[in-house]
Coordinates of C-alpha atoms in Angstrom, one line a residue:
X1 CA 0.0 0.0 0.1
X2 CA 3.0 2.4 0.5
X3 CA 0.8 3.7 3.5
X4 CA 2.4 3.2 6.9
X5 CA -0.5 4.6 8.7
X6 CA -2.7 1.9 6.9
X7 CA -0.1 -0.8 8.0
X8 CA -0.2 0.5 11.6
X9 CA -4.0 0.6 11.8
X10 CA -4.3 -3.1 10.5
X11 CA -1.7 -4.3 13.0
X12 CA -3.6 -2.4 15.7
X13 CA -6.9 -4.1 14.8
X14 CA -5.2 -7.5 14.6
X15 CA -3.9 -7.0 18.2
X16 CA -7.2 -6.0 19.5
X17 CA -8.8 -9.1 18.1
X18 CA -6.0 -11.5 18.8
X19 CA -5.7 -10.4 22.6
X20 CA -9.4 -10.9 23.0
X21 CA -8.8 -14.5 22.1
X22 CA -6.1 -14.7 24.7
X23 CA -3.0 -14.3 22.6
X24 CA -0.1 -12.1 23.8
X25 CA 2.7 -12.6 21.5
X26 CA 2.6 -12.6 17.4
X27 CA 5.3 -13.7 15.1
X28 CA 4.9 -10.5 13.0
X29 CA 5.9 -8.2 11.4
X30 CA 7.7 -10.0 8.7
X31 CA 10.3 -7.7 7.3
X32 CA 12.3 -9.5 4.9
X33 CA 13.8 -7.6 1.8
X34 CA 13.1 -9.7 -1.2
X35 CA 14.6 -9.0 -4.7
X36 CA 14.3 -12.4 -6.3
X37 CA 10.9 -13.1 -7.6
X38 CA 11.7 -16.9 -7.6
X39 CA 11.7 -16.8 -3.8
X40 CA 8.3 -18.2 -2.9
X41 CA 8.1 -16.0 0.3
X42 CA 8.2 -12.6 -1.2
X43 CA 5.0 -11.9 0.6
X44 CA 7.0 -12.1 4.0
X45 CA 8.1 -8.3 3.7
X46 CA 7.2 -5.0 2.1
X47 CA 9.2 -5.4 -1.0
X48 CA 12.6 -4.8 -2.4
X49 CA 13.2 -1.4 -0.9
X50 CA 14.8 -1.0 2.5
X51 CA 13.4 2.6 3.1
X52 CA 9.8 1.3 2.5
X53 CA 10.4 -1.9 4.4
X54 CA 11.7 0.0 7.5
X55 CA 8.7 2.4 7.5
X56 CA 6.3 -0.6 7.3
X57 CA 8.3 -2.6 9.9
X58 CA 8.1 0.4 12.4
X59 CA 4.5 1.0 11.7
X60 CA 3.4 -2.6 12.4
X61 CA 5.4 -2.8 15.6
X62 CA 3.7 0.4 16.8
X63 CA 0.2 -1.0 15.8
X64 CA 0.8 -4.4 17.6
X65 CA 2.5 -3.1 20.7
X66 CA 0.7 0.2 21.2
X67 CA 1.9 2.8 23.8
X68 CA 1.4 0.3 26.7
X69 CA 2.7 -3.2 26.3
X70 CA 1.0 -4.2 29.5
X71 CA -2.5 -3.1 28.3
X72 CA -4.9 -6.0 27.7
X73 CA -5.2 -5.1 23.9
X74 CA -1.6 -5.0 22.9
X75 CA 0.7 -7.7 22.2
X76 CA 4.6 -8.4 21.7
X77 CA 5.8 -8.0 18.1
X78 CA 8.5 -10.2 16.5
X79 CA 10.7 -8.9 13.6
X80 CA 11.5 -11.8 11.4
X81 CA 13.5 -13.5 9.8
X82 CA 16.7 -12.1 11.1
X83 CA 18.7 -11.8 8.7
X84 CA 18.9 -11.5 5.0
X85 CA 16.4 -14.5 4.6
X86 CA 15.1 -12.9 1.4
X87 CA 18.4 -13.1 -0.1
X88 CA 18.5 -16.9 -0.6
X89 CA 20.7 -17.8 -3.7
X90 CA 18.5 -18.9 -6.6
X91 CA 15.2 -18.0 -4.8
X92 CA 15.4 -21.3 -3.1
X93 CA 13.9 -21.0 0.5
X94 CA 16.3 -21.8 3.4
X95 CA 19.3 -21.5 0.9
X96 CA 22.7 -19.9 1.5
X97 CA 23.1 -16.2 1.4
X98 CA 26.4 -14.8 0.2
X99 CA 26.3 -11.0 0.8
X100 CA 28.8 -8.2 1.0
X101 CA 28.9 -6.4 4.4
X102 CA 27.7 -3.2 2.5
X103 CA 24.7 -4.8 1.1
X104 CA 23.8 -6.5 4.3
X105 CA 24.0 -3.3 6.3
X106 CA 22.4 -1.1 3.6
X107 CA 19.6 -3.4 2.3
X108 CA 18.8 -6.4 4.6
X109 CA 19.4 -5.0 8.1
X110 CA 17.5 -1.5 8.0
X111 CA 13.9 -2.9 8.4
X112 CA 15.2 -4.9 11.5
X113 CA 16.9 -1.9 12.9
X114 CA 13.7 0.1 12.3
X115 CA 11.7 -2.5 14.1
X116 CA 14.1 -2.6 17.1
X117 CA 14.1 1.2 17.3
X118 CA 10.3 1.1 17.4
X119 CA 10.4 -1.1 20.5
X120 CA 10.0 -4.7 19.0
X121 CA 10.2 -7.0 21.9
X122 CA 11.4 -10.1 20.1
X123 CA 13.3 -11.1 17.0
X124 CA 13.3 -14.4 15.3
X125 CA 16.3 -15.9 13.9
X126 CA 16.3 -17.1 10.2
X127 CA 16.9 -20.6 8.8
X128 CA 19.6 -19.4 6.3
X129 CA 23.2 -18.9 6.7
X130 CA 25.0 -15.6 6.0
X131 CA 28.5 -16.0 4.5
X132 CA 28.7 -19.5 5.8
X133 CA 27.5 -19.1 9.3
X134 CA 23.8 -20.2 10.1
X135 CA 22.0 -17.6 11.8
X136 CA 20.9 -19.9 14.7
X137 CA 24.7 -20.2 15.5
X138 CA 25.6 -16.5 14.3
X139 CA 26.8 -14.7 17.4
X140 CA 28.1 -11.7 15.4
X141 CA 24.6 -10.9 14.2
X142 CA 22.6 -12.1 17.1
X143 CA 24.7 -10.7 19.8
X144 CA 27.5 -8.3 18.6
X145 CA 25.2 -6.4 16.1
X146 CA 21.5 -7.0 17.7
X147 CA 22.4 -6.7 21.2
X148 CA 25.6 -4.8 21.2
X149 CA 25.4 -2.2 18.5
X150 CA 21.6 -1.9 18.4
X151 CA 21.0 -2.1 22.3
X152 CA 18.1 -4.7 21.8
X153 CA 17.1 -6.0 25.2
X154 CA 14.2 -8.3 24.2
X155 CA 14.4 -12.0 23.4
X156 CA 15.5 -14.0 20.3
X157 CA 13.4 -16.9 19.5
X158 CA 14.3 -19.8 16.9
X159 CA 12.4 -20.3 13.8
X160 CA 10.4 -23.6 13.7
X161 CA 13.0 -26.3 14.7
X162 CA 15.8 -24.0 13.6
X163 CA 18.3 -25.1 16.3
X164 CA 17.8 -28.8 15.3
X165 CA 18.6 -27.6 11.6
X166 CA 22.1 -26.7 12.6
X167 CA 22.9 -30.4 12.1
X168 CA 21.7 -30.2 8.5
X169 CA 23.8 -27.1 8.1
X170 CA 26.8 -29.3 9.1
X171 CA 28.1 -27.1 12.0
X172 CA 26.7 -29.3 14.8
X173 CA 27.4 -33.1 14.9
X174 CA 24.8 -33.7 17.7
X175 CA 21.6 -32.1 19.2
X176 CA 23.7 -31.0 22.2
X177 CA 26.3 -29.3 19.9
X178 CA 23.4 -27.5 18.2
X179 CA 21.9 -26.5 21.6
X180 CA 25.3 -25.1 22.8
X181 CA 25.9 -23.2 19.6
X182 CA 22.5 -21.5 19.7
X183 CA 22.5 -20.5 23.3
X184 CA 26.1 -19.1 22.9
X185 CA 25.0 -17.3 19.8
X186 CA 22.1 -15.6 21.6
X187 CA 19.1 -17.6 20.9
X188 CA 16.8 -17.6 24.0
X189 CA 13.8 -19.7 23.1
X190 CA 13.9 -23.0 21.3
X191 CA 10.9 -23.4 19.2
X192 CA 9.7 -27.0 18.8
X193 CA 13.1 -28.9 18.5
X194 CA 13.2 -29.5 22.3
X195 CA 16.9 -29.3 22.3
X196 CA 17.2 -26.8 25.1
X197 CA 15.3 -28.8 27.8
X198 CA 16.7 -32.0 26.6
X199 CA 20.2 -31.2 26.0
X200 CA 21.4 -28.2 28.0
X201 CA 21.2 -29.8 31.5
X202 CA 23.8 -32.4 30.2
X203 CA 25.9 -29.6 28.5
X204 CA 25.7 -27.7 31.8
X205 CA 27.0 -30.7 33.8
X206 CA 29.7 -31.1 31.3
X207 CA 30.7 -27.4 31.4
X208 CA 29.9 -26.7 27.9
X209 CA 27.8 -23.9 28.7
X210 CA 27.7 -21.8 31.9
X211 CA 24.8 -21.5 34.3
X212 CA 25.0 -17.7 33.7
X213 CA 24.3 -18.1 30.0
X214 CA 21.2 -20.2 30.7
X215 CA 20.1 -17.6 33.4
X216 CA 20.5 -14.7 30.9
X217 CA 18.3 -16.5 28.3
X218 CA 15.7 -17.2 31.1
X219 CA 15.9 -13.6 32.2
X220 CA 15.1 -12.2 28.9
X221 CA 12.0 -14.4 28.8
X222 CA 10.8 -13.5 32.3
X223 CA 11.4 -9.7 31.6
X224 CA 9.1 -10.0 28.6
X225 CA 6.4 -11.7 30.6
X226 CA 6.6 -8.9 33.2
X227 CA 6.3 -6.3 30.7
X228 CA 3.4 -7.9 29.2
X229 CA 1.8 -7.8 32.7
X230 CA 1.5 -11.6 33.0
X231 CA 2.9 -11.6 36.5
X232 CA 0.3 -9.1 37.7
X233 CA -2.6 -11.0 36.0
X234 CA -1.8 -14.0 33.8
X235 CA -5.4 -14.1 32.7
X236 CA -5.5 -10.3 31.4
X237 CA -5.7 -11.6 27.8
X238 CA -8.7 -14.0 28.4
X239 CA -12.0 -12.3 28.3
X240 CA -14.9 -13.9 26.5
X241 CA -16.9 -10.7 26.6
X242 CA -14.2 -8.9 24.6
X243 CA -13.8 -12.0 22.3
X244 CA -17.5 -11.9 21.4
X245 CA -17.7 -8.1 21.0
X246 CA -14.5 -7.5 19.1
X247 CA -14.1 -10.5 16.8
X248 CA -15.0 -9.2 13.4
X249 CA -16.5 -6.1 14.9
X250 CA -18.2 -3.9 12.2
X251 CA -15.6 -1.1 12.5
X252 CA -12.7 -3.7 12.0
X253 CA -14.6 -5.1 8.7
X254 CA -14.8 -1.4 7.4
X255 CA -11.1 -0.9 8.1
X256 CA -10.1 -4.1 6.4
X257 CA -12.0 -3.2 3.3
X258 CA -10.3 0.1 3.2
X259 CA -6.8 -1.3 3.7
X260 CA -7.5 -4.0 1.2
X261 CA -8.5 -1.4 -1.2
X262 CA -5.4 0.6 -0.7
X263 CA -3.2 -2.5 -1.1
X264 CA -4.5 -3.7 -4.3
X265 CA -1.8 -3.8 -7.1
X266 CA -2.9 -3.4 -10.7
X267 CA -1.0 -5.6 -13.1
X268 CA -2.7 -3.8 -16.0
X269 CA -4.2 -0.5 -15.5
X270 CA -6.6 -0.4 -18.7
X271 CA -9.4 2.2 -18.8

């Protein structure tokens, strides 16, 4: 739509309806820059331009999270997929990404920086590698850049089974190896693979990871739960009255039609 206001409004409505159903965390916005039409996930971003991508990323973070993250109609946003996921070689999903430092910083990273600057509470690691290093094991990007240079203090979540996939990438020989690499790189939450609960206790006993490293990941999770108000009231997002009243509310349907109209792309403008 090239309309950040419309993007922010749509995210605000999505948050209002989703939180009424008990949700408090969304895996959005997707802010990948894509310049190869062969990549089947080109919809997971706002196009090929980092300036537009940055404006849309910030707008959607503001829409989801609002002015008060502990309010019962706001939810934590997730900027994904960090990073350069849309640069997959040959347009093949999950494929390698070979990219210069200049292109990485000028094209692929700006939307993520904009999302973080707008207050995004979480970032999702991407499946791909960047210049030979898979993101789920990429301490330079997840810790040095994201937390060090950008001062991000939220949590990093893996993509679906992303820590397990470090074995397929060939950088880990065992599930325990994968867990150690991911934790040390800066991945706080292990989605689906079960490697953290299954393998980290043994890795800790063998002194392959430090208790302080596990504590720091846990601290980031607890900090987000606190910011969401879940310690004050764990059921603040569960309200059947709000669910009935706000789901597909008339004003939301009007807004959806308006945003949809603004977002239509004409492939051929004839008469």
